[in-house]
Coordinates of C-alpha atoms in Angstrom, one line a residue:
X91 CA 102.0 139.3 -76.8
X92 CA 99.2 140.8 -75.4
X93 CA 97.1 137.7 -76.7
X94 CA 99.4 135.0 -75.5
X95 CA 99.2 135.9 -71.6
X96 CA 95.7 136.0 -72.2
X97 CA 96.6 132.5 -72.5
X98 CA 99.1 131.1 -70.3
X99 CA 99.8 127.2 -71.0
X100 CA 95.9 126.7 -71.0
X101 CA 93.1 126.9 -73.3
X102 CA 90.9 128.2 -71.0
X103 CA 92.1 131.7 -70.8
X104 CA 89.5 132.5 -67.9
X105 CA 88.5 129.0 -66.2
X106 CA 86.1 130.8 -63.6
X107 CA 84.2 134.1 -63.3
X108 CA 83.3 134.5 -59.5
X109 CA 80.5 136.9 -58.8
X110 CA 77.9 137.4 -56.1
X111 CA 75.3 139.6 -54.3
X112 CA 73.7 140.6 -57.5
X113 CA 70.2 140.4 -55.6
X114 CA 68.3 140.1 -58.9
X115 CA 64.6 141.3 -58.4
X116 CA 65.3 143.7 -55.6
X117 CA 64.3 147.6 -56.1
X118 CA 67.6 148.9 -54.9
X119 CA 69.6 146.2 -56.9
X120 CA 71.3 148.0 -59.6
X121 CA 70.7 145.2 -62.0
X122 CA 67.3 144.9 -61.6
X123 CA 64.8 146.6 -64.2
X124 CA 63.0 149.1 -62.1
X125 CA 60.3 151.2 -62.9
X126 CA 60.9 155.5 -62.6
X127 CA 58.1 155.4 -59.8
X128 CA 60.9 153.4 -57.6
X129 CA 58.5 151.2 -56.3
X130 CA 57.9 148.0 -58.9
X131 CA 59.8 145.9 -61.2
X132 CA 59.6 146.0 -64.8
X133 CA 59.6 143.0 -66.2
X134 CA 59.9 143.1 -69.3
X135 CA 63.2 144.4 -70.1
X136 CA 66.8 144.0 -68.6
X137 CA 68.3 146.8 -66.8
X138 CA 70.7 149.0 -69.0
X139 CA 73.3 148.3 -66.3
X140 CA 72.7 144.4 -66.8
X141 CA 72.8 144.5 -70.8
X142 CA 75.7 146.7 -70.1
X143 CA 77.5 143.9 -67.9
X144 CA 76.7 141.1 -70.5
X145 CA 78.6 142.9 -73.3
X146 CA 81.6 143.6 -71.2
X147 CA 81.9 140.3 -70.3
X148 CA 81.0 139.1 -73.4
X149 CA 84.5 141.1 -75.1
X150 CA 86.1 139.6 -72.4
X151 CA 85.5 135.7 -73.0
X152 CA 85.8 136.5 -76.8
X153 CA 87.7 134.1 -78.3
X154 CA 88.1 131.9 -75.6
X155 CA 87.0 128.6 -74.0
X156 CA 84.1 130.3 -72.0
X157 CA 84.1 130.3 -68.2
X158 CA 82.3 128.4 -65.6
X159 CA 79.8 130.8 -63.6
X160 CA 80.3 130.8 -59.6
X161 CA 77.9 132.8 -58.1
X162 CA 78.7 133.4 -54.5
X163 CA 75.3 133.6 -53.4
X164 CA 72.7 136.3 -53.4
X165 CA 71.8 135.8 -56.9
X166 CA 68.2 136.3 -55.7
X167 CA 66.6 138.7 -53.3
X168 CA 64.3 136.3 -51.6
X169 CA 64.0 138.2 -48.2
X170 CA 62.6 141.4 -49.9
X171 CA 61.3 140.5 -53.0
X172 CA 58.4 138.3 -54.7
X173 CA 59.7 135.3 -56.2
X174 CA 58.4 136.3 -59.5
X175 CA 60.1 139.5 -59.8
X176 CA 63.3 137.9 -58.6
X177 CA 63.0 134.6 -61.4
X178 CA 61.6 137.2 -64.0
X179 CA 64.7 139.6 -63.8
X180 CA 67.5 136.2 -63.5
X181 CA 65.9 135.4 -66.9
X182 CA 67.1 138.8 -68.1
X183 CA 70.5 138.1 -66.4
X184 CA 70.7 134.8 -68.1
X185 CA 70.0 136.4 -72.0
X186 CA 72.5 139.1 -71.3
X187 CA 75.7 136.5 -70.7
X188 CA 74.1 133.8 -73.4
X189 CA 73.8 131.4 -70.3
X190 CA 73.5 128.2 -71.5
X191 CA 73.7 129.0 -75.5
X192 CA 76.3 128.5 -77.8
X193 CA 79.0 131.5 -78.0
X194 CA 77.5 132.6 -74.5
X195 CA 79.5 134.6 -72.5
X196 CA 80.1 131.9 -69.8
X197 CA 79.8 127.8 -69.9
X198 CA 77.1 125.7 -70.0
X199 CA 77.9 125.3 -66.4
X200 CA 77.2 127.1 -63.3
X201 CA 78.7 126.9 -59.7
X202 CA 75.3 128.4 -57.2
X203 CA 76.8 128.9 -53.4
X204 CA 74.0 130.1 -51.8
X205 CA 74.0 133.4 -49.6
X206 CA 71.6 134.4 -46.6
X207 CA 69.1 135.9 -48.9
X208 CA 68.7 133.2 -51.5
X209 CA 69.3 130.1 -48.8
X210 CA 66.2 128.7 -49.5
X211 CA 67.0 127.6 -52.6
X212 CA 69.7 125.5 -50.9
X213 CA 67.2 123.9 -48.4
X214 CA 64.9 123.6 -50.8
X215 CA 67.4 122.0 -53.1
X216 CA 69.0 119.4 -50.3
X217 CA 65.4 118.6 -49.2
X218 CA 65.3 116.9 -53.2
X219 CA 68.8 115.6 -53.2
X220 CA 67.9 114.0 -50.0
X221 CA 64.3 112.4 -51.9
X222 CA 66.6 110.9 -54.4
X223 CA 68.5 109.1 -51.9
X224 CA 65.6 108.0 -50.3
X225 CA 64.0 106.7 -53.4
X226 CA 67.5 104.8 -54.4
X227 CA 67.9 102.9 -51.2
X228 CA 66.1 99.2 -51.1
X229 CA 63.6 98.8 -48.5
X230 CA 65.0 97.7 -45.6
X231 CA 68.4 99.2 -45.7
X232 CA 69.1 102.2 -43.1
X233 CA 68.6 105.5 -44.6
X234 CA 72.3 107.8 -45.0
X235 CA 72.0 110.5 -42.4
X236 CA 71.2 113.8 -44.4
X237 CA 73.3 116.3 -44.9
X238 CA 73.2 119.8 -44.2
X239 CA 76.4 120.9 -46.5
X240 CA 78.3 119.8 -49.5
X241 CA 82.5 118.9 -49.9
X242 CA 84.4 121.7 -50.1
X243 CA 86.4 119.8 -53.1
X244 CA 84.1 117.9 -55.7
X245 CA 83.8 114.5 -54.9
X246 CA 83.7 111.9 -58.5
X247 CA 81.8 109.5 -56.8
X248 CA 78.9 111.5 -54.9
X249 CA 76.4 112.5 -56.5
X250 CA 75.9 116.5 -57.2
X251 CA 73.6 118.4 -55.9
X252 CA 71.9 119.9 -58.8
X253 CA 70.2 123.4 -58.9
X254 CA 67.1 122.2 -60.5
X255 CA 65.1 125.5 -60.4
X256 CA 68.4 127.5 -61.9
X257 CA 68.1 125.2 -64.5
X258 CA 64.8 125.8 -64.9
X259 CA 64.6 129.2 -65.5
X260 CA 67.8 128.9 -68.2
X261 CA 65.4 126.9 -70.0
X262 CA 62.4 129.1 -69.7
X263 CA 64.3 132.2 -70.5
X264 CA 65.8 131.4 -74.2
X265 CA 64.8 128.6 -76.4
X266 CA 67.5 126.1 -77.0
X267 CA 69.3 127.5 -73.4
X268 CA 70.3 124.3 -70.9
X269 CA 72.5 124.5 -68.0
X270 CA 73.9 122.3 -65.6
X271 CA 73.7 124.2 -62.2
X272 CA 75.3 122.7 -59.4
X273 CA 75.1 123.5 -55.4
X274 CA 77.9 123.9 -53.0
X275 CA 77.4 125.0 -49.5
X276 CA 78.8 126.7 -47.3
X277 CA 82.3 126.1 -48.8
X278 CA 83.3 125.8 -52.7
X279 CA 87.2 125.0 -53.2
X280 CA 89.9 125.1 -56.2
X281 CA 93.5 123.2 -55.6
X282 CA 96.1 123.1 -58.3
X283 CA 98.2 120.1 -58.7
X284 CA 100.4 120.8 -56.1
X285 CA 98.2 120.9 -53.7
X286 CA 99.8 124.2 -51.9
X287 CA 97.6 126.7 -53.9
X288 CA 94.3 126.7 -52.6
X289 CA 91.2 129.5 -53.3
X290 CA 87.8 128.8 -51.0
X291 CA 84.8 130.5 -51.7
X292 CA 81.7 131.2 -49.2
X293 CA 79.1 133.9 -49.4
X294 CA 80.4 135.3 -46.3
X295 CA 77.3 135.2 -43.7
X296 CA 78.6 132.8 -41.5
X297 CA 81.5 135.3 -40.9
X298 CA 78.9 137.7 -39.5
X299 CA 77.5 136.9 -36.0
X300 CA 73.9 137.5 -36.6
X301 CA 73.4 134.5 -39.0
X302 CA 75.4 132.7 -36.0
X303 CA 72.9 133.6 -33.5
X304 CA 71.4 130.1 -32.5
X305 CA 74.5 128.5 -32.2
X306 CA 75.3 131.7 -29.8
X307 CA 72.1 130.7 -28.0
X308 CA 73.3 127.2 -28.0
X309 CA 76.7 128.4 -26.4
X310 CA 74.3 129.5 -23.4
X311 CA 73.4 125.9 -22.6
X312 CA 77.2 124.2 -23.4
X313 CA 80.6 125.0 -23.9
X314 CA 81.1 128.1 -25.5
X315 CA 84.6 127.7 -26.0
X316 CA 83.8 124.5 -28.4
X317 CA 84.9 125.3 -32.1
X318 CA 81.7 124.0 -34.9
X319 CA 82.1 122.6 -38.3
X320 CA 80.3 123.9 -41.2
X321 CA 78.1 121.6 -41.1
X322 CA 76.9 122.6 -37.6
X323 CA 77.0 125.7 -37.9
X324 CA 74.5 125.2 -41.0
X325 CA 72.6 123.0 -39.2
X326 CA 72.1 125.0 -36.3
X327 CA 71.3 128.2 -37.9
X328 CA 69.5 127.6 -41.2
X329 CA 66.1 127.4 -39.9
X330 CA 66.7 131.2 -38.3
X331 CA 68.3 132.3 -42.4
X332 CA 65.6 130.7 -44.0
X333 CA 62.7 132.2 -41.5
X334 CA 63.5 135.9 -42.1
X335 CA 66.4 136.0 -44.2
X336 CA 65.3 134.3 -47.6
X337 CA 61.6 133.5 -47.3
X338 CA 60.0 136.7 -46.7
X339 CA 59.7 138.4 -50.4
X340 CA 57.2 135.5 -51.1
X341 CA 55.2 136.6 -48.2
X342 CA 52.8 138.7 -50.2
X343 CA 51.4 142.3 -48.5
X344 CA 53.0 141.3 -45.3
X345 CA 56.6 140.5 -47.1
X346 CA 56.0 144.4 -49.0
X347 CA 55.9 145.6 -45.1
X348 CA 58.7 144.0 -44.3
X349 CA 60.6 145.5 -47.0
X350 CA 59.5 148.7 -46.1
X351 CA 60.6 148.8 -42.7
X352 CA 63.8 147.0 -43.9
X353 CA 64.3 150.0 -45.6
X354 CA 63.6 152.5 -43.0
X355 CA 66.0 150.3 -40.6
X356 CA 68.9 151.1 -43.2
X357 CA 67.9 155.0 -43.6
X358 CA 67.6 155.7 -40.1
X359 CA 64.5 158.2 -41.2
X360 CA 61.0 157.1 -40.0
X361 CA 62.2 154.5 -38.1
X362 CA 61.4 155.8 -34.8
X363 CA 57.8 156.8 -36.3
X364 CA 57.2 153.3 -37.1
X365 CA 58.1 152.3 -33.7
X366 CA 56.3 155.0 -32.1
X367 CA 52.7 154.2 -34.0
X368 CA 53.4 150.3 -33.4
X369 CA 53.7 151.0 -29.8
X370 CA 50.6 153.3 -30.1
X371 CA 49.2 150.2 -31.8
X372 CA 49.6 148.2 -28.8
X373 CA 48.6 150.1 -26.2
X374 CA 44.9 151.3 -28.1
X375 CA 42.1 150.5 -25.7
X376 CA 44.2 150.0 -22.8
X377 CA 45.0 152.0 -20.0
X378 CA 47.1 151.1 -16.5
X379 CA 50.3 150.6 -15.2
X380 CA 50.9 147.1 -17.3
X381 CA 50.1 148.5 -20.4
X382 CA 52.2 151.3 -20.1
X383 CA 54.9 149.1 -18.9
X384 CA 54.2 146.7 -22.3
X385 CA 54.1 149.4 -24.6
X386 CA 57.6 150.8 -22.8
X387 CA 59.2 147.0 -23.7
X388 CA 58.0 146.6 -26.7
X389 CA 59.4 150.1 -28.3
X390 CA 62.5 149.7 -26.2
X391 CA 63.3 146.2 -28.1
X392 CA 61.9 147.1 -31.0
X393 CA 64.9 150.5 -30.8
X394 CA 67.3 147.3 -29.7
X395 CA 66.4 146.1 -32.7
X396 CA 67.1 148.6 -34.9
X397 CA 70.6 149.5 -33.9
X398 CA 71.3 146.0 -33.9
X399 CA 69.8 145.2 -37.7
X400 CA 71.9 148.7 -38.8
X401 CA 74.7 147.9 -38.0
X402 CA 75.3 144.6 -40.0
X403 CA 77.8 144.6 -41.5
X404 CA 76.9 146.0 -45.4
X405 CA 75.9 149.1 -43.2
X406 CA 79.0 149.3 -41.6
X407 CA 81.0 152.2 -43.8
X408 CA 83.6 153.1 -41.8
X409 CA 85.9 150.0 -42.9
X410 CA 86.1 147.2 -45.3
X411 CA 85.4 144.7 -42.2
X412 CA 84.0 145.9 -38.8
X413 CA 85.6 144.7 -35.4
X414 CA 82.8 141.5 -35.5
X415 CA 83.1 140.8 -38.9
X416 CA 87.0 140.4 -38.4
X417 CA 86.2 138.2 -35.6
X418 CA 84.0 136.3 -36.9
X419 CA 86.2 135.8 -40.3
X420 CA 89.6 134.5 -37.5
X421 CA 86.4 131.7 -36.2
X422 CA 85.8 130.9 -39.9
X423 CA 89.2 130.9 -41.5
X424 CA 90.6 129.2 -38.5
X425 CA 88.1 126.7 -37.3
X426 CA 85.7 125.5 -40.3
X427 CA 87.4 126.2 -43.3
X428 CA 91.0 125.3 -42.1
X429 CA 89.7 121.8 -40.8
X430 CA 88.2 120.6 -43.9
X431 CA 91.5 121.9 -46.0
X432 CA 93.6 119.6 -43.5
X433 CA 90.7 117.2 -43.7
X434 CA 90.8 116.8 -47.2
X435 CA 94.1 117.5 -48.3
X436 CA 96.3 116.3 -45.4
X437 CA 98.0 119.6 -44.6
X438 CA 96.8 123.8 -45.0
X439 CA 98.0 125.2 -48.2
X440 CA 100.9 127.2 -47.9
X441 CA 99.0 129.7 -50.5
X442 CA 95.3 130.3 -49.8
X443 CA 92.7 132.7 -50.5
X444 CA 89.6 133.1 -49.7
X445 CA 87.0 134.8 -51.6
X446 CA 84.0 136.4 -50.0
X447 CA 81.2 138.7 -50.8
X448 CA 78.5 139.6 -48.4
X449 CA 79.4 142.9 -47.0
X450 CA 78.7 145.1 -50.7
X451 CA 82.3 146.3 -49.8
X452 CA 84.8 144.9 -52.4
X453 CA 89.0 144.5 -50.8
X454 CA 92.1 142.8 -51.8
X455 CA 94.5 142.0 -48.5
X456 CA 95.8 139.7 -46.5
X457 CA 95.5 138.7 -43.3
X458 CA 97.4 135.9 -40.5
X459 CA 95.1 133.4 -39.6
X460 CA 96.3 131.0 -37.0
X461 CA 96.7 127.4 -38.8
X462 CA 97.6 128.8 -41.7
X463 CA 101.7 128.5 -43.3
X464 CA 101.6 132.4 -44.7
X465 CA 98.8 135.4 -44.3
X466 CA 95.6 134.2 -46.2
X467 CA 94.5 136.3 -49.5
X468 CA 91.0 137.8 -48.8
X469 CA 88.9 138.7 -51.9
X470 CA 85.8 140.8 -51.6
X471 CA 83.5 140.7 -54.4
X472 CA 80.9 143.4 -52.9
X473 CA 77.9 143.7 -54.3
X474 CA 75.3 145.7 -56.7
X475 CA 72.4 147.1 -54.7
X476 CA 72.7 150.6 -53.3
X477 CA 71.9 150.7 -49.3
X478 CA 71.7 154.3 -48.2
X479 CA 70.6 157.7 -50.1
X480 CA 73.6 159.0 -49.4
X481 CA 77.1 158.0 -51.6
X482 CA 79.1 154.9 -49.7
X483 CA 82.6 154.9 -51.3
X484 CA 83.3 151.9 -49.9
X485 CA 80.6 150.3 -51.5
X486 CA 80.7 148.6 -55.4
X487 CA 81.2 145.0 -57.0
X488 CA 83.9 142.8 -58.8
X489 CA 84.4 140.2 -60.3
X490 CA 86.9 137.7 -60.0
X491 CA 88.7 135.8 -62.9
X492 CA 90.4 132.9 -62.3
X493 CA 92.5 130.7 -64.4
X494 CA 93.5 127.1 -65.0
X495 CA 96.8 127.8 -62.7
X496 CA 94.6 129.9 -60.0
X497 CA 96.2 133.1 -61.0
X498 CA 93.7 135.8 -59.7
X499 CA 92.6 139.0 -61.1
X500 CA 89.9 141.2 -59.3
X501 CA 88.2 143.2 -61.9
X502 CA 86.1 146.2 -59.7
X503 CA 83.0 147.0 -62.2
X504 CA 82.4 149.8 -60.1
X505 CA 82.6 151.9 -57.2
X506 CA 80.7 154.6 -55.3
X507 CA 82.6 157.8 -55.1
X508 CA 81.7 160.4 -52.8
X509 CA 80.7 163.1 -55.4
X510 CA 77.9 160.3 -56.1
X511 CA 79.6 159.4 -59.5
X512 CA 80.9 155.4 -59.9
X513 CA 84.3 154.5 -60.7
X514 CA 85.5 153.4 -64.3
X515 CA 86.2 149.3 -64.2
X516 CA 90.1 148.6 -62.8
X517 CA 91.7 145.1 -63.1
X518 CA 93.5 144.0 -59.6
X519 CA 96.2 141.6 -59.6
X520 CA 95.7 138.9 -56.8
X521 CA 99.5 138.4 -55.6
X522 CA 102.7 138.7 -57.8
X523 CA 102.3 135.9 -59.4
X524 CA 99.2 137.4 -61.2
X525 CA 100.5 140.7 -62.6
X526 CA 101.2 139.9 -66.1
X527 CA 97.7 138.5 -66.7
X528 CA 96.1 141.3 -65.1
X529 CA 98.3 143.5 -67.5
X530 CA 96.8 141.4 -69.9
X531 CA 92.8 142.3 -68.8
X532 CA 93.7 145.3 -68.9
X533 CA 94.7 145.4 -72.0
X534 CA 92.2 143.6 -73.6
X535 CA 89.9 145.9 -71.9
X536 CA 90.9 148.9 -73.1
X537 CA 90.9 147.5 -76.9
X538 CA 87.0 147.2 -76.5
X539 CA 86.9 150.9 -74.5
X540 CA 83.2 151.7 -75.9
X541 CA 82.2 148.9 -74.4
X542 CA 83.8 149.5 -70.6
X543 CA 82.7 153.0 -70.9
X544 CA 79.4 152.5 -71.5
X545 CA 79.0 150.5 -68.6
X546 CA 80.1 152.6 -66.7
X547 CA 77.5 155.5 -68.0
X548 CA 74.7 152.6 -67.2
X549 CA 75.6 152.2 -63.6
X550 CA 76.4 156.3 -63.1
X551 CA 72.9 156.6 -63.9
X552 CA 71.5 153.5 -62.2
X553 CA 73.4 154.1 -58.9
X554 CA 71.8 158.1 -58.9
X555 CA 68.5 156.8 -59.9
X556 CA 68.6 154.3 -57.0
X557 CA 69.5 156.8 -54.3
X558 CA 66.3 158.9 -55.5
X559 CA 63.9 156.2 -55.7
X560 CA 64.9 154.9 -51.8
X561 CA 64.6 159.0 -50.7
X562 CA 61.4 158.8 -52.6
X563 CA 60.3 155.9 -50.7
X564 CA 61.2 157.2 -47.2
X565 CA 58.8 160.1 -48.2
X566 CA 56.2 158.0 -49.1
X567 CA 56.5 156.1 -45.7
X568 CA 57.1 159.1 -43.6
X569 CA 53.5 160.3 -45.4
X570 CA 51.8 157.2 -44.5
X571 CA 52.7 157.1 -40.5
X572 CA 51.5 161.0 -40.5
X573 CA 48.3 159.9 -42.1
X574 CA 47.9 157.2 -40.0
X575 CA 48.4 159.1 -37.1
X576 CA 46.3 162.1 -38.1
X577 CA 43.4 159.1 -37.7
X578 CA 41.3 158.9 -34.5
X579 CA 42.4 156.3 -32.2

């Protein structure tokens, strides 16, 4: 029985496995093979937590059609990380689900939405879609306009816009492996025949105001009150994600001392130390009224600053969605994304969800948007880095199965608890409709235990060791300002 509601009228059991905010290559990502010294990445091994991951998912594709991949963004940790690192430890993630081989865990094909800190693979990626076009049309003819996002809904006759350097490293990282990788962006979209079951998928930056912050500028000059397609709102604001939010990592020492103060933003611990000995910094060798006034600025921004960039929304932990994230989701749900379902279905679904990750803070609720027929499903597929030294219990990651019918289970792989253990796996059934099949995970889950368990033993530790290795790195900074400032001058 068990076996056929694994099943149900398809023979794809799982069509889609939705992930995100893996931030593969970062030291605090969970995934990511880190060294015991906290403060480089080995390379050559997968994290136990990652081989751990493959084999559950592995048991629970078995004997099945396998899965498309649909990662919703922050694959990579671009803003924080070397781009080596980051390809080095995706290679690892790509042996542990068999990407791209026969019997693999998941398809042959993979679904990349990009997130803030891996965005530059979108640009990057448009910027060649957009050479092609160029290279296709006859002298003489006007060039297409380029575009800054993709249909929500696949389109047959435009061209996809392929992930080449996804592909790439799915090639390098097992011989025999090929992929098809595929870019959507902002907005990736599933419709059953109906057309009155809808699931959109976005990273979820755009529903946080800081990566809106030049069309907020913008609102200074014009109408305020004007609502903005995804396309503008990617227009306007890409430049601003790509300068600081997914470039930096590849910016050699001076991308290592942005991470570092990243990190001391988020800890709250030598934060004001670092502004202090900037500000001393500035004012060396000067003296007067002005300079004392510039150095007064400078450290009273640079404090703006701070609060602003700590409270973002992943380092929000008193709620699932802070008062401006749930703002900004009523702008996104209502405005962009409702357009383009009218747009390109003719109406709103009656049943839509809309699955995000972003915030590192997994949910399952609903919530009235105005536009929409009946409250929209929100899925949260949190994320696998650990922010603070201190336990978040709001914090962990799922993944999301979908099926051929867009039934909806929301499997939670972990989460923080406040004694600073994790949370065994728990399947979630997305709406009524899907509680037999997530009876079904469930089951199948507990017939490979071993297997559940022992993932769970791989992020207890990884999760503990993680917390130690960003106290250990606090220490080291605070050490370094005292030195520093111990120096003459």
């Amino acid at each position: 029985m068990v076996e056929n509601l694994l099943q149900p009228r398809s023979v794809e059991p799982v069509r889609y496995l939705v992930v995100s905010d893996l931030h593969l290559g970062a030291l605090n990502s969970v995934l990511t093979n880190v060294a015991d010294s906290g403060t480089a990445v080995d390379r050559e091994a997968a994290s136990p937590a990652l081989s751990a991951l493959g084999a559950c998912l592995a048991s629970l594709t078995a004997r099945s059609v396998p899965p498309e991949l649909v990662v919703l963004g922050d694959l990579f940790e671009l803003a924080l990380t070397p781009l080596d690192d980051a390809a080095a430890t995706f290679a690892h993630f790509a042996r542990a689900l068999g990407l791209g081989t026969p019997g693999g865990a998941v398809a042959r094909q993979l679904r990349f939405v990009a997130g803030n800190h891996d965005h530059h693979m979108w640009t990057r990626a448009r910027m060649e879609h957009d050479a092609r076009i160029v290279r296709e049309t006859p002298r003489g003819q006007p060039l297409q306009q380029p575009e800054h996002v993709t249909a929500m809904f696949d389109d047959p006759a435009a061209p996809p816009v392929r992930a080449r350097f996804i592909e790439a490293l799915v090639e390098w990282s097992s011989d025999g492996a090929s992929i098809e990788a595929v870019h959507s962006y902002p907005n990736f979209g599933l419709v059953d025949g109906s057309g009155e079951r809808a699931i959109v998928m976005h990273h979820g930056h755009f529903v946080e105001h800081l990566y809106r912050i030049v069309s907020s500028l913008d609102d200074l000059f014009g109408d305020p009150s004007r609502g903005r397609s995804a396309s503008e709102l990617e227009r306007e604001n890409a430049g601003w994600i790509d300068f600081f939010w997914s470039s930096e990592g590849d910016s050699g020492d001076a991308g290592m001392d942005v991470r570092v103060l990243y990190e001391s933003l988020v800890s709250g611990r030598t934060i004001d130390a670092e502004i202090n000995r900037a500000s001393r910094l500035l004012g060396r060798g000067r003296r007067g009224f002005v300079a004392r006034l510039e150095r007064y600025v400078a450290t009273r921004l640079a404090l703006r600053a701070h609060h602003t960039l700590a409270q973002r929304e992943r380092h929000h932990s008193q709620a699932v969605l802070s008062r401006d994230a749930d703002t900004g989701l009523e702008m996104y749900l209502g405005g962009p994304v409702r357009n383009e379902l009218d747009s390109a279905l003719g109406h709103v679904p009656a049943d839509a969800t809309f699955l995000f990750g972003h915030t590192h803070k997994p949910f399952v609720a609903t919530r009235g948007v105005t536009g929409y027929p009946r409250p929209v499903t929100l899925v949260n597929t949190g994320g696998w880095v650990v922010d603070h030294p201190e336990p978040e219990p709001l914090k962990g990651a799922t993944a999301v199965l979908i099926d051929a019918d867009l039934r909806t289970v929301a499997l939670e792989l972990y989460r923080q608890r406040a004694d600073g253990t994790v949370a065994p796996p728990a399947a979630v059934a997305v709406g009524s409709v899907s509680v037999p099949w997530a009876e079904a995970v469930r089951a199948r889950m507990a017939a490979d235990q071993s297997a559940w368990a022992g993932l769970t033993t791989a992020l207890d530790e990884a999760v503990a060791a993680r917390r130690r290795q960003l106290l250990e790195r606090d220490a080291a900074t605070e050490a370094r300002i005292a030195r520093a400032n111990a120096r003459p001058g």
